[in-house]
Short mmCIF file of C-alpha atoms and ligand atoms in Angstrom, two decimals:
data_model
loop_
_atom_site.label_atom_id
_atom_site.label_comp_id
_atom_site.label_asym_id
_atom_site.label_seq_id
_atom_site.Cartn_x
_atom_site.Cartn_y
_atom_site.Cartn_z
CA MET A 153 24.16 -14.92 0.94
CA GLN A 154 21.27 -12.51 0.29
CA THR A 155 21.84 -9.00 1.51
CA LEU A 156 19.95 -6.63 -0.70
CA LYS A 157 16.51 -5.96 0.60
CA PHE A 158 13.48 -4.19 -0.83
CA ALA A 159 13.50 -0.53 0.06
CA ASP A 160 12.09 0.24 3.76
CA CYS A 161 11.73 -3.24 4.96
CA ASN A 162 12.88 -2.56 8.36
CA ARG A 163 11.60 -5.28 10.44
CA GLU A 164 12.65 -8.99 11.36
CA PHE A 165 10.09 -11.60 10.71
CA GLN A 166 8.45 -11.91 14.03
CA ASP A 167 7.33 -8.20 14.14
CA ALA A 168 6.17 -8.17 10.57
CA LYS A 169 2.74 -8.15 9.41
CA ILE A 170 3.79 -8.02 5.57
CA VAL A 171 6.40 -10.57 4.68
CA ILE A 172 8.44 -10.20 1.06
CA LEU A 173 9.98 -13.68 -0.21
CA GLY A 174 11.76 -13.74 -3.48
CA VAL A 175 11.59 -16.95 -5.65
CA PRO A 176 14.35 -16.85 -8.27
CA PHE A 177 12.87 -19.81 -10.39
CA ASP A 178 12.64 -19.99 -14.01
CA ALA A 179 13.17 -23.58 -14.94
CA THR A 180 10.20 -23.78 -17.21
CA SER A 181 10.44 -20.48 -19.12
CA SER A 182 9.76 -21.26 -22.76
CA PHE A 183 10.82 -17.97 -24.66
CA ARG A 184 13.06 -15.85 -22.58
CA ALA A 185 14.41 -17.38 -19.53
CA GLY A 186 15.99 -15.00 -17.04
CA SER A 187 13.03 -13.94 -14.46
CA ARG A 188 15.29 -15.67 -11.93
CA HIS A 189 16.93 -12.34 -11.75
CA ALA A 190 13.99 -10.49 -11.10
CA PRO A 191 13.75 -10.53 -7.36
CA ASN A 192 17.04 -8.74 -6.98
CA ALA A 193 16.57 -6.50 -9.72
CA VAL A 194 13.08 -5.24 -8.56
CA ARG A 195 14.62 -4.94 -5.07
CA GLU A 196 17.09 -2.66 -6.41
CA ALA A 197 15.04 -0.71 -8.26
CA SER A 198 12.86 -0.06 -5.11
CA TRP A 199 15.50 2.28 -3.79
CA ASN A 200 14.53 4.58 -6.45
CA PHE A 201 11.52 6.00 -4.48
CA GLU A 202 10.56 7.84 -1.51
CA SER A 203 8.98 5.77 1.10
CA TYR A 204 6.13 8.15 1.35
CA ILE A 205 3.16 7.30 -0.88
CA GLN A 206 1.46 10.48 -1.44
CA GLU A 207 -1.76 9.17 -3.11
CA LEU A 208 -2.59 7.10 -0.12
CA ASP A 209 -0.79 9.16 2.72
CA VAL A 210 1.28 6.13 4.01
CA ASP A 211 4.87 6.22 4.80
CA LEU A 212 6.37 2.69 4.10
CA ALA A 213 9.33 3.43 6.31
CA ALA A 214 6.82 3.22 9.32
CA LEU A 215 5.12 -0.16 8.43
CA PRO A 216 6.18 -3.44 9.75
CA VAL A 217 7.35 -5.01 6.57
CA CYS A 218 10.08 -7.72 6.42
CA ASP A 219 12.01 -9.11 3.55
CA LEU A 220 12.94 -12.58 3.87
CA GLY A 221 15.20 -12.60 0.77
CA ASN A 222 15.11 -15.59 -1.83
CA LEU A 223 13.97 -18.94 -1.45
CA GLU A 224 16.87 -21.32 -1.74
CA GLU A 225 15.45 -23.94 -3.78
CA PHE A 226 16.53 -24.71 -7.50
CA GLY A 227 15.89 -27.53 -9.62
CA LYS A 228 12.58 -29.13 -10.66
CA ALA A 229 9.53 -27.14 -10.48
CA GLU A 230 8.10 -29.80 -8.12
CA SER A 231 10.78 -29.32 -5.54
CA MET A 232 10.42 -25.55 -5.62
CA LEU A 233 6.74 -25.72 -5.24
CA LYS A 234 6.83 -27.91 -2.18
CA ALA A 235 9.53 -25.68 -0.61
CA LEU A 236 7.65 -22.54 -1.27
CA GLU A 237 4.46 -24.16 0.01
CA PHE A 238 6.17 -24.89 3.14
CA GLU A 239 7.60 -21.23 3.55
CA VAL A 240 4.21 -19.60 2.54
CA CYS A 241 2.51 -21.72 5.12
CA LYS A 242 5.17 -20.44 7.74
CA ILE A 243 4.15 -16.75 7.01
CA ILE A 244 0.25 -17.03 6.88
CA GLU A 245 -0.24 -19.36 9.88
CA LYS A 246 1.21 -16.44 11.93
CA ASN A 247 -1.53 -14.14 10.01
CA LYS A 248 1.11 -12.25 8.04
CA PHE A 249 0.62 -11.23 4.43
CA PRO A 250 2.85 -12.79 1.95
CA ILE A 251 4.07 -11.25 -1.11
CA LEU A 252 6.11 -13.32 -3.33
CA LEU A 253 8.66 -11.79 -5.92
CA GLY A 254 9.17 -14.20 -8.93
CA GLY A 255 10.55 -15.76 -10.61
CA GLU A 256 8.19 -17.41 -13.31
CA HIS A 257 4.37 -17.71 -12.84
CA THR A 258 4.82 -21.61 -11.86
CA LEU A 259 5.27 -20.25 -8.29
CA THR A 260 1.53 -19.43 -7.68
CA ILE A 261 0.69 -22.89 -7.56
CA GLY A 262 2.81 -23.45 -4.44
CA VAL A 263 1.31 -20.46 -2.75
CA VAL A 264 -2.28 -21.36 -3.57
CA LYS A 265 -1.87 -24.92 -2.00
CA ALA A 266 -0.37 -23.23 1.16
CA LEU A 267 -3.52 -21.06 1.23
CA LYS A 268 -5.65 -23.91 0.82
CA LYS A 269 -4.22 -25.46 3.86
CA GLN A 270 -5.05 -22.15 6.09
CA TYR A 271 -8.51 -20.85 4.48
CA LYS A 272 -11.82 -22.55 3.77
CA GLU A 273 -12.52 -20.64 0.96
CA PHE A 274 -10.93 -17.76 -1.07
CA SER A 275 -10.80 -16.61 -4.69
CA VAL A 276 -7.69 -16.12 -6.82
CA MET A 277 -7.51 -12.86 -9.05
CA ILE A 278 -5.01 -13.32 -12.01
CA LEU A 279 -3.94 -10.43 -14.00
CA ASP A 280 -2.14 -12.00 -17.09
CA ALA A 281 -1.94 -11.58 -20.96
CA HIS A 282 -2.08 -15.16 -21.15
CA LEU A 283 -4.71 -17.62 -20.08
CA ASP A 284 -2.19 -20.30 -18.75
CA PHE A 285 -5.12 -22.88 -19.18
CA ARG A 286 -2.98 -25.55 -20.92
CA ASN A 287 -3.22 -29.17 -19.20
CA GLU A 288 0.61 -29.46 -19.93
CA TYR A 289 3.25 -27.44 -22.17
CA LEU A 290 6.22 -29.27 -23.54
CA GLY A 291 5.35 -32.36 -21.23
CA VAL A 292 5.54 -30.48 -18.07
CA LYS A 293 2.21 -29.93 -15.98
CA ASN A 294 3.73 -27.47 -13.34
CA SER A 295 4.75 -25.15 -16.21
CA HIS A 296 4.15 -21.20 -16.42
CA ALA A 297 1.77 -21.84 -19.17
CA CYS A 298 -0.54 -24.24 -17.16
CA VAL A 299 -0.79 -22.04 -13.84
CA THR A 300 -4.46 -21.14 -14.27
CA ARG A 301 -5.50 -24.80 -15.11
CA ARG A 302 -3.58 -26.06 -11.95
CA ILE A 303 -5.07 -23.33 -9.65
CA SER A 304 -8.57 -24.02 -10.75
CA GLU A 305 -8.07 -27.79 -10.09
CA GLU A 306 -7.10 -26.97 -6.66
CA ILE A 307 -9.91 -24.50 -5.76
CA GLY A 308 -12.31 -24.86 -8.47
CA CYS A 309 -12.79 -22.83 -12.02
CA GLU A 310 -15.57 -20.83 -10.18
CA ASN A 311 -13.15 -19.36 -7.69
CA VAL A 312 -10.53 -18.20 -10.37
CA TYR A 313 -10.88 -15.08 -12.64
CA SER A 314 -8.48 -13.93 -15.12
CA PHE A 315 -8.17 -10.21 -16.02
CA GLY A 316 -6.65 -8.82 -18.99
CA VAL A 317 -6.19 -12.15 -21.27
CA ARG A 318 -5.30 -11.73 -25.02
CA SER A 319 -3.38 -14.74 -25.81
CA LEU A 320 -4.78 -18.20 -25.65
CA SER A 321 -4.66 -21.52 -27.75
CA LYS A 322 -7.58 -23.07 -29.41
CA GLU A 323 -7.23 -25.82 -26.71
CA GLU A 324 -7.25 -23.62 -23.91
CA LYS A 325 -10.39 -21.58 -25.46
CA VAL A 326 -12.37 -25.09 -25.57
CA SER A 327 -11.25 -26.32 -22.25
CA SER A 328 -11.89 -23.01 -20.42
CA GLU A 329 -15.41 -22.81 -21.95
CA LYS A 330 -16.06 -26.51 -21.18
CA LEU A 331 -14.76 -26.01 -17.36
CA LYS A 332 -16.45 -22.48 -17.35
CA LEU A 333 -13.51 -20.40 -16.36
CA LYS A 334 -14.36 -16.77 -16.24
CA TYR A 335 -11.90 -14.41 -17.87
CA PHE A 336 -12.02 -11.00 -19.15
CA THR A 337 -10.05 -9.49 -22.13
CA VAL A 338 -8.24 -6.14 -22.32
CA SER A 339 -11.23 -4.62 -24.31
CA GLU A 340 -14.00 -5.91 -22.08
CA LEU A 341 -12.35 -4.47 -19.05
CA ARG A 342 -12.17 -0.95 -20.60
CA GLU A 343 -15.74 -1.17 -22.11
CA LYS A 344 -17.31 -2.15 -19.04
CA LYS A 345 -14.85 -0.46 -16.52
CA ILE A 346 -12.86 -2.72 -14.11
CA SER A 347 -14.79 -1.27 -11.05
CA ASN A 348 -18.02 -2.55 -12.40
CA ILE A 349 -16.70 -5.99 -13.45
CA ILE A 350 -14.90 -6.39 -9.92
CA LYS A 351 -18.41 -5.63 -8.32
CA ASN A 352 -20.44 -8.19 -10.35
CA LEU A 353 -18.11 -11.13 -9.79
CA ASN A 354 -18.98 -13.77 -7.03
CA LEU A 355 -15.68 -13.06 -5.00
CA LYS A 356 -15.14 -14.62 -1.74
CA GLU A 357 -14.24 -12.42 1.23
CA LYS A 358 -10.71 -13.57 1.00
CA ILE A 359 -8.69 -12.99 -2.31
CA TYR A 360 -5.26 -13.72 -3.38
CA LEU A 361 -4.02 -11.50 -6.24
CA SER A 362 -1.61 -12.96 -8.77
CA LEU A 363 0.21 -10.32 -11.28
CA ASP A 364 1.75 -11.97 -14.23
CA PHE A 365 3.83 -8.65 -15.24
CA ASP A 366 2.93 -9.45 -19.11
CA VAL A 367 -0.82 -8.35 -18.66
CA ILE A 368 0.87 -4.66 -18.87
CA ASP A 369 1.45 -3.56 -22.59
CA PRO A 370 5.14 -4.17 -23.38
CA SER A 371 5.67 -0.86 -24.51
CA PHE A 372 5.41 0.14 -20.91
CA ALA A 373 6.96 -2.93 -19.62
CA PRO A 374 9.26 -4.54 -22.29
CA GLY A 375 11.38 -6.68 -19.78
CA VAL A 376 9.09 -9.73 -19.42
CA SER A 377 9.36 -13.28 -20.54
CA ASN A 378 6.44 -13.47 -22.97
CA PRO A 379 5.73 -9.82 -24.27
CA GLU A 380 2.10 -9.59 -25.63
CA PRO A 381 0.96 -6.33 -27.34
CA LEU A 382 -2.18 -4.54 -26.69
CA GLY A 383 -2.11 -4.60 -22.72
CA LEU A 384 -3.18 -2.88 -19.87
CA ASN A 385 -1.21 0.41 -18.26
CA LEU A 386 -0.04 0.59 -14.57
CA ASN A 387 -2.69 2.87 -13.62
CA GLU A 388 -5.27 0.16 -14.49
CA ILE A 389 -3.24 -2.34 -12.61
CA LEU A 390 -2.95 -0.02 -9.48
CA ASN A 391 -6.76 0.57 -9.76
CA CYS A 392 -7.39 -3.40 -9.60
CA ILE A 393 -5.22 -3.46 -6.46
CA LYS A 394 -7.11 -0.63 -4.86
CA LEU A 395 -10.37 -2.17 -5.56
CA LEU A 396 -9.38 -5.35 -4.09
CA SER A 397 -7.21 -4.30 -1.25
CA SER A 398 -9.56 -4.67 1.38
CA LYS A 399 -9.94 -8.25 0.69
CA LEU A 400 -6.51 -9.43 -0.11
CA VAL A 401 -4.77 -12.00 1.75
CA GLY A 402 -1.60 -12.42 -0.44
CA PHE A 403 0.14 -11.36 -3.81
CA ASP A 404 2.74 -12.19 -6.13
CA ILE A 405 4.62 -10.44 -8.98
CA VAL A 406 5.95 -12.82 -11.56
CA GLU A 407 7.51 -12.84 -15.09
CA VAL A 408 9.65 -9.77 -15.00
CA CYS A 409 12.84 -10.57 -17.03
CA PRO A 410 15.68 -8.21 -16.31
CA SER A 411 17.71 -9.37 -19.08
CA TYR A 412 15.34 -7.89 -21.57
CA ASP A 413 14.66 -4.84 -19.66
CA ASN A 414 17.01 -2.78 -21.21
CA SER A 415 16.38 0.41 -19.55
CA GLY A 416 15.35 -0.96 -16.19
CA ILE A 417 12.12 0.33 -16.42
CA THR A 418 9.78 -2.89 -15.97
CA SER A 419 11.76 -3.37 -12.68
CA ILE A 420 11.08 0.09 -11.53
CA LEU A 421 7.22 -0.29 -12.48
CA ALA A 422 7.32 -3.72 -10.55
CA ALA A 423 8.87 -2.08 -7.58
CA LYS A 424 6.28 0.78 -7.72
CA THR A 425 3.49 -1.90 -7.81
CA ILE A 426 4.62 -3.50 -4.73
CA GLN A 427 5.16 -0.24 -2.92
CA TYR A 428 1.49 0.42 -3.91
CA LEU A 429 0.23 -2.77 -2.97
CA VAL A 430 1.85 -2.72 0.51
CA ALA A 431 0.65 0.83 1.21
CA SER A 432 -3.08 0.14 -0.19
CA VAL A 433 -3.53 -3.27 1.84
CA TRP A 434 -2.10 -1.37 4.83
CA ARG A 435 -4.70 1.36 4.79
CA VAL A 436 -7.57 -0.55 4.61
CA SER A 437 -5.47 -2.99 7.08
CA LYS A 438 -7.35 -6.35 7.39
CA ILE A 439 -3.94 -7.50 8.22
CA GLU A 440 -4.55 -8.45 12.09
MN1 MN B 262 1.24 -16.18 -16.60
MN1 MN B 263 1.76 -14.20 -18.97
#
């Protein structure tokens, strides 16, 4: 039975406005498996911090946040996705803000399916070193390497944006051009500034944010399943969160891999990111 909770999550589900759910699933991981241990490792790391977020003047201990523990569905991706979609529907139909703690990136497909049932239109913003745009990977369609492709099929390429991309196959380059997927490399984000880029996107009023933690440079966040050099830093990630916060309707953080996180720093950065996300979203609160 799950007892460890994310720090300062003091409410029960019915009283909460923000709900954390762990998804310890890593069955399609191709390089370093082990992200199934991340939900609890990140929870443990969260107890390192003060509940007061100085920059945003928010005390997390006072906020209505609930940690539901982990999804208890293992096995194939398809059954995990079904179970997750069901759980996320229960959260969003009560107008609560879901935070999914992966696990591998595959889980985002289930969340987007749930959002689609609730909202007529929304955009999905993905922060990821990888384009994840393969049609299938190692014979599997619901794979972490195909997430952006599956999501684009659900809501249309024009509603999906990827930031921080620096790794894709030739096949992904060709198909993303053909299907007109918009993505930005790390150098583009830095040259044109993230705030200018976001301003010029055709974003819907509701945005779901998916953070594949490998978008961060592995010298900061080494404990991920597929480390890819030349990434963003945590300040840039938090800036993105702040810029989007007034429109966010949900968030996931995926691909943290504690078995390769020797100093535990990656889980610490992930826990800080969640704290910051909760405080930012609450401050501009659209959560009603
Ligand atoms: Mn990914
Ligand atoms: Mn990735």
